mmCIF file of C-alpha atoms in Angstrom:
data_model
loop_
_atom_site.group_PDB
_atom_site.id
_atom_site.type_symbol
_atom_site.label_atom_id
_atom_site.label_comp_id
_atom_site.label_asym_id
_atom_site.label_seq_id
_atom_site.Cartn_x
_atom_site.Cartn_y
_atom_site.Cartn_z
ATOM 1 C CA MET D 1 22.792 101.788 114.958
ATOM 2 C CA ALA D 2 24.025 104.857 116.819
ATOM 3 C CA GLU D 3 24.886 102.656 119.792
ATOM 4 C CA SER D 4 27.042 100.338 117.668
ATOM 5 C CA ALA D 5 28.813 103.301 116.050
ATOM 6 C CA ARG D 6 29.452 104.804 119.482
ATOM 7 C CA THR D 7 30.830 101.478 120.698
ATOM 8 C CA ARG D 8 33.128 101.322 117.681
ATOM 9 C CA VAL D 9 34.448 104.812 118.353
ATOM 10 C CA GLN D 10 35.085 103.991 122.011
ATOM 11 C CA SER D 11 36.812 100.686 121.200
ATOM 12 C CA ARG D 12 39.384 102.203 118.863
ATOM 13 C CA VAL D 13 43.017 101.668 119.711
ATOM 14 C CA PRO D 14 44.716 104.882 120.883
ATOM 15 C CA SER D 15 47.511 106.199 118.680
ATOM 16 C CA ALA D 16 51.036 105.021 119.349
ATOM 17 C CA SER D 17 52.142 108.503 120.376
ATOM 18 C CA LEU D 18 49.619 108.518 123.228
ATOM 19 C CA ASN D 19 50.170 104.910 124.286
ATOM 20 C CA PRO D 20 53.794 103.739 124.473
ATOM 21 C CA ALA D 21 52.683 100.109 125.068
ATOM 22 C CA PRO D 22 53.388 97.611 122.280
ATOM 23 C CA ILE D 23 50.732 97.454 119.566
ATOM 24 C CA ASP D 24 48.629 94.294 119.598
ATOM 25 C CA LEU D 25 47.992 92.934 116.106
ATOM 26 C CA ASP D 26 44.625 91.495 117.188
ATOM 27 C CA ASP D 27 43.517 94.957 118.309
ATOM 28 C CA LEU D 28 44.662 96.448 115.021
ATOM 29 C CA ALA D 29 42.782 93.785 113.065
ATOM 30 C CA LEU D 30 39.619 94.440 115.090
ATOM 31 C CA GLN D 31 40.023 98.178 114.541
ATOM 32 C CA ALA D 32 40.418 97.619 110.792
ATOM 33 C CA CYS D 33 37.184 95.604 110.746
ATOM 34 C CA ASP D 34 35.378 98.297 112.750
ATOM 35 C CA ASP D 35 36.697 100.979 110.417
ATOM 36 C CA ALA D 36 35.514 98.984 107.390
ATOM 37 C CA ASP D 37 32.038 98.720 108.968
ATOM 38 C CA THR D 38 32.053 102.475 109.545
ATOM 39 C CA LEU D 39 33.010 103.079 105.915
ATOM 40 C CA ASN D 40 30.151 100.814 104.832
ATOM 41 C CA ASP D 41 27.755 102.921 106.926
ATOM 42 C CA VAL D 42 29.107 106.082 105.317
ATOM 43 C CA MET D 43 28.652 104.562 101.852
ATOM 44 C CA ARG D 44 25.048 103.560 102.641
ATOM 45 C CA ALA D 45 24.345 107.056 103.938
ATOM 46 C CA TYR D 46 25.840 108.548 100.798
ATOM 47 C CA SER D 47 23.652 106.261 98.664
ATOM 48 C CA ALA D 48 20.556 107.365 100.568
ATOM 49 C CA LEU D 49 21.416 111.037 100.074
ATOM 50 C CA LYS D 50 22.171 110.502 96.409
ATOM 51 C CA LYS D 51 18.813 108.806 95.864
ATOM 52 C CA LEU D 52 17.024 111.601 97.677
ATOM 53 C CA VAL D 53 18.550 114.352 95.528
ATOM 54 C CA ASP D 54 19.157 112.593 92.197
ATOM 55 C CA THR D 55 16.897 113.864 89.414
ATOM 56 C CA SER D 56 18.244 111.709 86.564
ATOM 57 C CA ALA D 57 15.733 108.867 87.050
ATOM 58 C CA LEU D 58 12.560 110.682 88.058
ATOM 59 C CA ASN D 59 10.314 108.032 86.450
ATOM 60 C CA ASP D 60 11.912 105.063 88.222
ATOM 61 C CA SER D 61 10.673 105.037 91.817
ATOM 62 C CA GLU D 62 12.829 102.028 92.789
ATOM 63 C CA VAL D 63 16.002 103.864 91.854
ATOM 64 C CA LEU D 64 14.937 106.953 93.786
ATOM 65 C CA THR D 65 13.743 105.217 96.944
ATOM 66 C CA PRO D 66 16.481 104.735 99.547
ATOM 67 C CA SER D 67 16.420 101.424 101.388
ATOM 68 C CA ARG D 68 15.781 101.221 105.118
ATOM 69 C CA THR D 69 19.412 100.212 105.601
ATOM 70 C CA GLU D 70 20.639 103.274 103.713
ATOM 71 C CA LEU D 71 18.331 105.613 105.632
ATOM 72 C CA SER D 72 19.323 103.974 108.906
ATOM 73 C CA ALA D 73 22.998 104.513 108.065
ATOM 74 C CA LEU D 74 22.289 108.156 107.228
ATOM 75 C CA LEU D 75 20.415 108.742 110.476
ATOM 76 C CA GLY D 76 23.101 106.903 112.428
ATOM 77 C CA LEU D 77 25.826 109.172 111.056
ATOM 78 C CA LEU D 78 23.734 112.251 111.761
ATOM 79 C CA ASN D 79 23.058 111.011 115.314
ATOM 80 C CA ASP D 80 26.758 110.405 115.926
ATOM 81 C CA ALA D 81 27.675 113.867 114.640
ATOM 82 C CA LEU D 82 24.977 115.445 116.804
ATOM 83 C CA LEU D 83 26.080 113.494 119.884
ATOM 84 C CA ALA D 84 29.695 114.569 119.327
ATOM 85 C CA ARG D 85 28.626 118.209 119.169
ATOM 86 C CA ILE D 86 26.437 117.840 122.258
ATOM 87 C CA ASP D 87 29.365 116.265 124.129
ATOM 88 C CA THR D 88 31.565 119.190 123.082
ATOM 89 C CA VAL D 89 29.005 121.707 124.345
ATOM 90 C CA ASN D 90 28.569 119.769 127.605
ATOM 91 C CA GLY D 91 32.331 119.677 128.113
ATOM 92 C CA ALA D 92 32.667 123.395 127.453
ATOM 93 C CA THR D 93 29.809 124.334 129.780
ATOM 94 C CA SER D 94 31.208 122.072 132.501
ATOM 95 C CA ALA D 95 34.600 123.751 132.152
ATOM 96 C CA VAL D 96 32.993 127.201 132.369
ATOM 97 C CA ARG D 97 30.989 126.148 135.417
ATOM 98 C CA GLU D 98 34.099 124.792 137.120
ATOM 99 C CA ALA D 99 36.048 127.946 136.314
ATOM 100 C CA LEU D 100 33.236 130.056 137.754
ATOM 101 C CA ARG D 101 33.175 127.936 140.932
ATOM 102 C CA GLN D 102 36.928 128.325 141.350
ATOM 103 C CA ASN D 103 36.714 132.054 140.691
ATOM 104 C CA ILE D 104 33.869 132.506 143.218
ATOM 105 C CA GLY D 105 35.727 130.383 145.780
ATOM 106 C CA SER D 106 38.932 132.402 145.392
ATOM 107 C CA THR D 107 37.164 135.751 145.874
ATOM 108 C CA GLN D 108 35.473 134.805 149.134
#
């Protein structure tokens, strides 16, 4: 799940302002399909959360029990958000490390 979401994010077409090459309609169609799949994952995750916190049907266990697909979508979104934050931290620490190396090298 997280792997497929990561693949979708990586396969997105860059914006036109960053890429002056002509836009390929096939790529745009594939991106639209990927984006629709992502929205479906978000909707499943939302459904799982709603079922976990909804108190209106406390006597109906089927209504309150999220499906495996919904829980998987929720965990997938959480994993992707966590991975994005980890990548940000790794990038920042790498930049700090490189700046320190350059600073140490320039003082010697």
